[in-house]
Every structure is written in C-alpha cells, then in structure tokens.
Coordinates of N, CA, C and O in Angstrom, one line a residue:
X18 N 109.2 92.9 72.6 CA 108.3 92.6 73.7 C 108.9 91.6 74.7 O 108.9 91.9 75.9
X19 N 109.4 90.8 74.2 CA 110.3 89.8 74.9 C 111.2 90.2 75.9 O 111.3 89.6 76.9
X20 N 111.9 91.4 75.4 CA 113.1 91.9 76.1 C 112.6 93.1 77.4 O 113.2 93.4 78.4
X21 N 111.2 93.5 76.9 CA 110.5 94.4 77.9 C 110.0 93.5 78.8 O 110.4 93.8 79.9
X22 N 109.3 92.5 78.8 CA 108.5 91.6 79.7 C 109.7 90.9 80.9 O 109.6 90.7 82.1
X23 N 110.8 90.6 80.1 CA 111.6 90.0 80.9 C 112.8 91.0 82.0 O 113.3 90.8 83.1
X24 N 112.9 92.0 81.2 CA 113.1 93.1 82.3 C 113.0 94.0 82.7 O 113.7 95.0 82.8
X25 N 111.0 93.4 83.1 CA 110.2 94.2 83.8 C 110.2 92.7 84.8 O 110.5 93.1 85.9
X26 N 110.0 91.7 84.7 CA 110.7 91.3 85.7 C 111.5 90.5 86.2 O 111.2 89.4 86.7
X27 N 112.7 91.2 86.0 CA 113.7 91.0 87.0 C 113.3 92.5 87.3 O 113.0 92.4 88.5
X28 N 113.2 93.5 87.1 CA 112.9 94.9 87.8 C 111.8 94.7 89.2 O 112.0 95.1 90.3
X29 N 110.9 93.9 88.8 CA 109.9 94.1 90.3 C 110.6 93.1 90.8 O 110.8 93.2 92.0
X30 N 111.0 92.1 90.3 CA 111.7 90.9 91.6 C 112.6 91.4 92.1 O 112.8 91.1 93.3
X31 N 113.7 92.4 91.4 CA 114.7 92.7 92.4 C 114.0 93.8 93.6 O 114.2 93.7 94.8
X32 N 113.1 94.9 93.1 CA 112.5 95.8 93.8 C 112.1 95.3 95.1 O 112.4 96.0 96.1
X33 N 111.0 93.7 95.2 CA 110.2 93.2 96.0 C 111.2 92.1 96.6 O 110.7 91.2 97.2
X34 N 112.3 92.1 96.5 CA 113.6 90.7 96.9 C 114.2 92.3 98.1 O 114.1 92.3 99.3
X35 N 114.7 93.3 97.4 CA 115.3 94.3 98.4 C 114.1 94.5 99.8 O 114.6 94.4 100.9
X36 N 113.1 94.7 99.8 CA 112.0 94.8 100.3 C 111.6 94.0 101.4 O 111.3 94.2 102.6
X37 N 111.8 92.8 100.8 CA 111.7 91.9 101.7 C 113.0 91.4 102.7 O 113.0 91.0 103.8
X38 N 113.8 91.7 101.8 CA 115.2 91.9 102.8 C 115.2 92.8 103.3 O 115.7 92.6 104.4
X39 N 115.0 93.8 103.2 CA 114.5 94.7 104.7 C 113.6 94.3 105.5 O 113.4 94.9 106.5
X40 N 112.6 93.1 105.2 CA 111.8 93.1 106.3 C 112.2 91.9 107.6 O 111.9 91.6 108.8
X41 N 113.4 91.2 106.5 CA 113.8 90.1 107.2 C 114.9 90.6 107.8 O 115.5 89.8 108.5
X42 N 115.5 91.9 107.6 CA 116.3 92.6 108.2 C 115.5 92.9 109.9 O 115.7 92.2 110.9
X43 N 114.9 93.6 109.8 CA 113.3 93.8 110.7 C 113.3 93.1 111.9 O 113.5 93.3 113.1
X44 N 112.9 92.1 110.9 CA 112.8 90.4 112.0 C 114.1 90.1 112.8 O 114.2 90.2 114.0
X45 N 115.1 89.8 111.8 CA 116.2 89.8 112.9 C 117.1 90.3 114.0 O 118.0 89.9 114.7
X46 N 116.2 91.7 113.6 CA 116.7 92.6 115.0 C 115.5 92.7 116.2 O 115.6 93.3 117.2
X47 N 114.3 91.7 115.7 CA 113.5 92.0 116.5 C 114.4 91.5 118.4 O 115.0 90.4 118.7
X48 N 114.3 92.3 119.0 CA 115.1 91.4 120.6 C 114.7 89.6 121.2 O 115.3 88.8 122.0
X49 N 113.4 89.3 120.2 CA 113.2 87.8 120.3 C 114.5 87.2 119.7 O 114.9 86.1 120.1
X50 N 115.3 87.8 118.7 CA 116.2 87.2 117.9 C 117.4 87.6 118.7 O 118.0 86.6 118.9
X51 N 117.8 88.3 119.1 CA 118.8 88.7 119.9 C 119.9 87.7 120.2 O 119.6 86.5 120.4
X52 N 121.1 88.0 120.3 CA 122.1 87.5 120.5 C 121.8 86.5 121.7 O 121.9 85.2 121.5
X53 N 121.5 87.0 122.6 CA 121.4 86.3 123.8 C 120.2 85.0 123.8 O 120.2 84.0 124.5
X54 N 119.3 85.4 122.6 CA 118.3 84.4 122.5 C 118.6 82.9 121.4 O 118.0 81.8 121.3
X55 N 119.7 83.5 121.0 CA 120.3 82.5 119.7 C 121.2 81.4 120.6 O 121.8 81.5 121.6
X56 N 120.9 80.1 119.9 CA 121.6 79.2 120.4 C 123.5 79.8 120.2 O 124.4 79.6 121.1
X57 N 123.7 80.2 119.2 CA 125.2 80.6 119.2 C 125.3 81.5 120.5 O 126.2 82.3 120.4
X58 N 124.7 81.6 121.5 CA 125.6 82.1 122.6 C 125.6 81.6 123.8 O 125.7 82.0 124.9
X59 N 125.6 80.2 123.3 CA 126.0 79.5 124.8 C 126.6 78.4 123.8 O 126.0 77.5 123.1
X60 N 128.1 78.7 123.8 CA 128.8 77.5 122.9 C 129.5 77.1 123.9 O 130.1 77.7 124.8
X61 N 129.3 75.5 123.7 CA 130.4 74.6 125.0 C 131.7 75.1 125.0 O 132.3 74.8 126.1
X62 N 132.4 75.6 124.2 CA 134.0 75.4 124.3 C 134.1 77.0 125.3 O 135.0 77.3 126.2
X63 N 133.4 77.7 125.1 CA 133.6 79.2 126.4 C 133.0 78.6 127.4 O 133.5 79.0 128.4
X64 N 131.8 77.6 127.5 CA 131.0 77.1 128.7 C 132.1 76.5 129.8 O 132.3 76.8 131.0
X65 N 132.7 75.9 129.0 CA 133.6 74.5 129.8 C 134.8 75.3 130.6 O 135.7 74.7 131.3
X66 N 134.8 76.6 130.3 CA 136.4 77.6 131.1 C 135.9 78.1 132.3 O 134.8 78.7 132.5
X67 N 136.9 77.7 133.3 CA 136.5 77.7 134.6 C 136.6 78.6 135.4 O 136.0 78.6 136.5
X68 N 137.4 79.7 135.0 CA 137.6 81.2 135.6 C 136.7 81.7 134.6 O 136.6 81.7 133.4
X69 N 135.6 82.5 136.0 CA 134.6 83.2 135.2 C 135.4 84.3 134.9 O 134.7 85.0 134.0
X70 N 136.4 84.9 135.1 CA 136.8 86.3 134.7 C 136.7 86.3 133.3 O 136.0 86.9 132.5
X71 N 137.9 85.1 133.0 CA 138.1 84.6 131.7 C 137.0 84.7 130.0 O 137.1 85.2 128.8
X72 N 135.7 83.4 131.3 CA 134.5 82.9 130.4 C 133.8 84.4 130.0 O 133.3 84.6 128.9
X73 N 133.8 85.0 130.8 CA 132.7 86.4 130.7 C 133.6 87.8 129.5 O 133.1 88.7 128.8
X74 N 134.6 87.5 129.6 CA 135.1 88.5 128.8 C 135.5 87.8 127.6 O 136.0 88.4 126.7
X75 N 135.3 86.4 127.6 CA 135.4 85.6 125.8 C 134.1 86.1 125.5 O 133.9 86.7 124.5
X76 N 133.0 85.8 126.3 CA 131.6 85.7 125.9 C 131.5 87.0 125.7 O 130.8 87.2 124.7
X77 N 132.0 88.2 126.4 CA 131.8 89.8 125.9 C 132.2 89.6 124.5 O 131.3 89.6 123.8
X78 N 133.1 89.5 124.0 CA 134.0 89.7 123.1 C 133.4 88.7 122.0 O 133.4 88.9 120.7
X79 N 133.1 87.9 122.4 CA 132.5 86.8 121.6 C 131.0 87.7 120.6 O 130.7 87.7 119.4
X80 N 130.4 88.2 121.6 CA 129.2 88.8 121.5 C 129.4 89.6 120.4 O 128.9 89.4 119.3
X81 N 130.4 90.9 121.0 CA 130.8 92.0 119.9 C 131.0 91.4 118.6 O 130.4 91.8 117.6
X82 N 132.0 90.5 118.5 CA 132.5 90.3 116.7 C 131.1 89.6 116.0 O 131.1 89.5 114.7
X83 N 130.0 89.0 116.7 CA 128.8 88.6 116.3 C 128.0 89.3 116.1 O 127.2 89.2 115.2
X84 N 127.9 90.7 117.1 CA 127.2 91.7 116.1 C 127.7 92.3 115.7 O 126.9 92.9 115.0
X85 N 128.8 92.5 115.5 CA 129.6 93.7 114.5 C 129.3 92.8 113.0 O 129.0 93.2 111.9
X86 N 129.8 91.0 113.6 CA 129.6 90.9 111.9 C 128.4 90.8 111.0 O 128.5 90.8 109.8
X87 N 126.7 90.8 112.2 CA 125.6 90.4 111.3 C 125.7 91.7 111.0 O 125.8 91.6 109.7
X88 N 125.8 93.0 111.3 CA 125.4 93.9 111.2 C 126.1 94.1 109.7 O 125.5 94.5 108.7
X89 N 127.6 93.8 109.8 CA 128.5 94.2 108.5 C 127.5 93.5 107.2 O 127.2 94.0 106.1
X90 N 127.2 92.1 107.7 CA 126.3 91.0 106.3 C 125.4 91.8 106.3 O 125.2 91.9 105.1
X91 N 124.5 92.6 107.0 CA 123.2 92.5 106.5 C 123.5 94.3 105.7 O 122.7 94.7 104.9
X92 N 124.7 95.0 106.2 CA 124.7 96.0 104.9 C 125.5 95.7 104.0 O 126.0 96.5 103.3
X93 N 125.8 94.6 104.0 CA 126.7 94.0 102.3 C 125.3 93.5 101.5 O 125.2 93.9 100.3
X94 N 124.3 92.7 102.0 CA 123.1 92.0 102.1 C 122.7 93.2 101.0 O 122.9 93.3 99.8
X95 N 122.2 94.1 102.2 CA 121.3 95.5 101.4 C 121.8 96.0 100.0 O 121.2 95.9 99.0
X96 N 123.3 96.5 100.1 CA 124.2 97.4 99.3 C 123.6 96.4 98.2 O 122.6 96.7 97.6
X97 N 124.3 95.2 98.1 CA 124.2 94.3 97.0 C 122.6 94.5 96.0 O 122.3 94.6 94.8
X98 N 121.7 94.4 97.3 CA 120.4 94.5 96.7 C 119.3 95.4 96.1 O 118.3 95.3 95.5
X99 N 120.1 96.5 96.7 CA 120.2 98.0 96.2 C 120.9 98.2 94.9 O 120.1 98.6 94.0
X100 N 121.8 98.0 94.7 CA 122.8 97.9 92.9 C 121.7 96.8 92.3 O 121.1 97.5 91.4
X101 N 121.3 95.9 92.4 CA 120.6 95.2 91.9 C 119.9 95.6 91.2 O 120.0 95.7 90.0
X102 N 118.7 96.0 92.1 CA 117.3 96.7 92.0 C 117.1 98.2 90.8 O 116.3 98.5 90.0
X103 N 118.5 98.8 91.3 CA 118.9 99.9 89.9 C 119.2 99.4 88.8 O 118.4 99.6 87.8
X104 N 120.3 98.6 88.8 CA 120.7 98.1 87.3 C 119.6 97.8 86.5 O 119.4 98.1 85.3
X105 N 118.9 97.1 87.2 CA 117.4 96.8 86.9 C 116.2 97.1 86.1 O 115.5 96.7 85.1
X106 N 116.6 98.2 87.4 CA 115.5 99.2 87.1 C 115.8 100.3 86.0 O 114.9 100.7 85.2
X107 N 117.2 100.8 85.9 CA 117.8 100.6 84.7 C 117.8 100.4 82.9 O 117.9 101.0 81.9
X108 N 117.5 99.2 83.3 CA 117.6 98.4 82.3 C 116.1 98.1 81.4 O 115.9 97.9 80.2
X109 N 115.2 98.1 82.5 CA 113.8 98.2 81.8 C 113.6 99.3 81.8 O 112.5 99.4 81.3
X110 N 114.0 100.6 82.1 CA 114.0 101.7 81.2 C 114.2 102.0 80.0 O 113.3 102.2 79.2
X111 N 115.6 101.9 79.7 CA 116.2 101.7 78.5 C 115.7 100.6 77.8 O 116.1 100.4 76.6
X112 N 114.7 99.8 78.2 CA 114.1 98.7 76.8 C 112.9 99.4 76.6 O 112.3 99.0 75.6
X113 N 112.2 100.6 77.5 CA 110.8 100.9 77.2 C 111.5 101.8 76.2 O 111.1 101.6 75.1
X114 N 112.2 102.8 76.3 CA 112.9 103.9 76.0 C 113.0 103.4 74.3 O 112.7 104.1 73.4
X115 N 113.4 102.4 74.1 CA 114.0 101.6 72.5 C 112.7 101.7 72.1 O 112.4 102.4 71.1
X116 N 112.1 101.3 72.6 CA 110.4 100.6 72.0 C 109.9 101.7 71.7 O 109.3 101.7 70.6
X117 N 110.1 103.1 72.7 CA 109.2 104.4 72.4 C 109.6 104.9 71.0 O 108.8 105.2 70.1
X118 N 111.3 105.0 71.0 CA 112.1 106.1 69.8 C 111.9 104.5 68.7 O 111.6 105.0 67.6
X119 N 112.0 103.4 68.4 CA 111.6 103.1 67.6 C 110.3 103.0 66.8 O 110.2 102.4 65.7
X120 N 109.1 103.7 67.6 CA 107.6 104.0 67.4 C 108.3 105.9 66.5 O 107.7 106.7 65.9
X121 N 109.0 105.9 66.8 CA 109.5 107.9 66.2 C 109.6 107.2 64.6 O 109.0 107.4 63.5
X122 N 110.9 106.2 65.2 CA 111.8 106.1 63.5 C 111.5 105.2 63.0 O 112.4 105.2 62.1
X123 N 110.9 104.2 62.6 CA 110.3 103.3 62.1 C 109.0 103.6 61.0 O 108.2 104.5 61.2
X124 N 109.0 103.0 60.1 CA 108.2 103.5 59.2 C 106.7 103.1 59.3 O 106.3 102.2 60.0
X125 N 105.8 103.8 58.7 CA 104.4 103.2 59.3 C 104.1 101.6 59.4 O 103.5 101.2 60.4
X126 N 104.5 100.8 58.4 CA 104.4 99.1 58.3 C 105.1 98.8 59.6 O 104.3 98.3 60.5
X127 N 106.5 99.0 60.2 CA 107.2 98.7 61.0 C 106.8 98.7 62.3 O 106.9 97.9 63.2
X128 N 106.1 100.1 62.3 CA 105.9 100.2 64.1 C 104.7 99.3 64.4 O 103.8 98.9 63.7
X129 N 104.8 99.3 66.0 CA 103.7 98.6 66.6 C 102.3 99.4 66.7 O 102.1 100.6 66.7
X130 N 101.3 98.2 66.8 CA 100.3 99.1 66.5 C 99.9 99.1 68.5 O 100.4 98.6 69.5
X131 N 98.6 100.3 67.9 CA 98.6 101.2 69.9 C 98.2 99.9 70.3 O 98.5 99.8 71.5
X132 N 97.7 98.9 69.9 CA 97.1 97.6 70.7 C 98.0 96.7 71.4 O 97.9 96.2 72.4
X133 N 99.0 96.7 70.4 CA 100.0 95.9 70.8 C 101.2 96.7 72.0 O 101.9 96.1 72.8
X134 N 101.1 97.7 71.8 CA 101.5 98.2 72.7 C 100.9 98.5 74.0 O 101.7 98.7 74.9
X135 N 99.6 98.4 74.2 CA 98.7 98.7 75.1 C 98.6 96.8 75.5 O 98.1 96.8 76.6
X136 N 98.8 95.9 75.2 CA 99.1 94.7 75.6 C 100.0 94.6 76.0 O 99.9 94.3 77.2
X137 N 101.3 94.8 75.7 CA 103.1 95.1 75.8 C 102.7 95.6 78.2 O 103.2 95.2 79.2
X138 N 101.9 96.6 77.9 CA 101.8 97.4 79.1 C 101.1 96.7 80.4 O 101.3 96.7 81.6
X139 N 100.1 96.2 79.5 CA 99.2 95.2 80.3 C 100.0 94.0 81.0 O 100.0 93.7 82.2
X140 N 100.9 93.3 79.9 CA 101.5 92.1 80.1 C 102.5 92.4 81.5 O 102.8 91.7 82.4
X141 N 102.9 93.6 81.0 CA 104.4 94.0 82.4 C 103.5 94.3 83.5 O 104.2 94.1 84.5
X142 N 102.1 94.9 84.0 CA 101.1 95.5 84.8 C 101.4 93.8 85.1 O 102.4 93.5 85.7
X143 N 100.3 92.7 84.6 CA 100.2 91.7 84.9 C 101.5 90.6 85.8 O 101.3 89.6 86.5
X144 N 102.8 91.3 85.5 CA 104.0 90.6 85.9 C 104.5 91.0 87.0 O 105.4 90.3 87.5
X145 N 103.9 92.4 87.6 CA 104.7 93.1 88.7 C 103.5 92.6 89.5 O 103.9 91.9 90.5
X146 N 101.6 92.8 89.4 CA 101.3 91.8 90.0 C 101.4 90.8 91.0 O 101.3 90.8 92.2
X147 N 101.7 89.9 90.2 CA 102.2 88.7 90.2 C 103.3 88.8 91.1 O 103.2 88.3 92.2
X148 N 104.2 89.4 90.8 CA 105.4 89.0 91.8 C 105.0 90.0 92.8 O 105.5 89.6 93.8
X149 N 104.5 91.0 93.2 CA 103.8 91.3 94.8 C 103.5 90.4 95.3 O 104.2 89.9 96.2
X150 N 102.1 89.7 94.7 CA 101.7 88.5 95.3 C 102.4 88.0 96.1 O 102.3 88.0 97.4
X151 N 103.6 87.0 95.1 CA 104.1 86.4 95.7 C 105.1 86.8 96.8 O 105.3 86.0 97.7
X152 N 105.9 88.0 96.8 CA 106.3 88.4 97.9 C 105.5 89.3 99.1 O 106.1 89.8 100.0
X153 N 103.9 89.3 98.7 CA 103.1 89.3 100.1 C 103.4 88.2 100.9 O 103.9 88.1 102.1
X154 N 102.9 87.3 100.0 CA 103.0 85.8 101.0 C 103.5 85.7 101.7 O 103.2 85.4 102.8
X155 N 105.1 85.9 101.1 CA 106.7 85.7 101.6 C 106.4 86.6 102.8 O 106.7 86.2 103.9
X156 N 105.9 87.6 102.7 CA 106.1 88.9 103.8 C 105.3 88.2 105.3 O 105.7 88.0 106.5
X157 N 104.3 88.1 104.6 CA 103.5 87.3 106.1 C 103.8 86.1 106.4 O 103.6 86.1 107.6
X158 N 104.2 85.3 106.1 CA 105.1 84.2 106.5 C 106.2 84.7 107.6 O 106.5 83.9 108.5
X159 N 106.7 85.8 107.5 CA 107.7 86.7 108.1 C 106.9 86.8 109.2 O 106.9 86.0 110.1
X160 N 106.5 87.5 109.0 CA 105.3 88.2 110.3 C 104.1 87.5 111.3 O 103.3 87.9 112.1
X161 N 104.5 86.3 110.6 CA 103.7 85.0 111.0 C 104.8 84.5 112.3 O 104.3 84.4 113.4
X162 N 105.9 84.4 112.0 CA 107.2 84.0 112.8 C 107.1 85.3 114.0 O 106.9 85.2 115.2
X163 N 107.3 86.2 113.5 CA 107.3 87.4 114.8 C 105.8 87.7 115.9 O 105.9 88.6 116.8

C-alpha cells in the first residue's frame, strides 16, 4: 500500500509539474514577455557604444542567442519533464500490476481483502485530487500575471 500511494504520487505530481510547465511555457511567450519587454534588453554595456552601426547589430545578435537559448531551456525544461512524468507513470504501474498478480498467487489468508483494496484505490483517487488542487491554484496564479 505504501509503495502504491507513494507512487501514485510522484505520478500525478510529475503529470501536473509537466503541465504546468507548459503553461508557464505559455506565459513566457506571451509578447508581454517578449524580449524587447524584458529588462535584459537594454543592458548598459551595448547602451554606452557610440556607433549605432555597431550598438544595433550587438543588440541584433544579442537578441538572437537570447532567444535561441530560452527556447533551447524551455525544451531541455519539457524533455526533462516528459522522462519524468513516464518513469513515473511507469512505475505506479508496475506497483498496481505487483498488487493485482499477487491477489492471483497468494494464498486465501495472504491476499488483500476487496475492502482494503477498494481503500488502496480511494486513497490514490484522494491523492491525485489533492495535487490538481494544488496545481489549479498554481495555474491561476499564472493566469492571474497574464
């Protein structure tokens, strides 16, 4: 039971952590966030260069490796939390999976009775709940900012 409850959740937290990282993915592309809107693009040390030819093509260039690189973080960001969310998900498979085939092989004294298993189900129902909840909040909090 122990081993089912506990990953069932890390399975909905990684599920509702990917999720929300897409929504804060979302947000940060909204154009309010935009390069041009971020304090990182008016840095004194390109400000203070006195040939605009110069200033304008650091600041192009400057631009590009700043979005090339959120863009690169936010699919290392994803990838990462994608692998996660499987392993995961995964993993509380294979502990319901133990629990079912040892209800096959186990002898009548040994196995769980339907109650306790029908609790077992409730308790993980009650835990994915729970962490919605709390990454609703998180979500509108988001959406609160936009």
């Amino acid at each position: 039971m122990i081993h089912i409850c506990q990953s069932k959740y890390e399975q909905e937290t990684s599920e509702q952590e990917y999720e929300f990282l897409k929504q804060k993915i979302a947000y940060y592309n909204l154009p309010s966030q935009s390069f041009e809107c971020s304090t990182i693009s008016h840095h004194p040390l390109i400000d203070s260069i006195q040939n605009l030819t110069v200033q304008e093509a650091l600041k192009k260039q400057f631009k590009e490796v700043t979005i090339q690189s959120r863009i690169t973080l936010f699919n290392m960001y994803l990838k990462s939390a994608e692998d996660q969310r499987e392993e995961y998900k995964k993993k509380h498979e294979s502990n319901v999976k133990k629990m079912d085939a040892s209800q096959h092989t186990l002898n009548k004294n040994e196995k769980l009775s339907s109650t306790l298993v029908q609790l077992i189900n409730e308790r993980c129902n009650k835990i994915s709940e729970r962490i919605r909840s709390i990454y609703k909040f998180k979500s509108e909090s988001i959406l609160l900012k936009s």
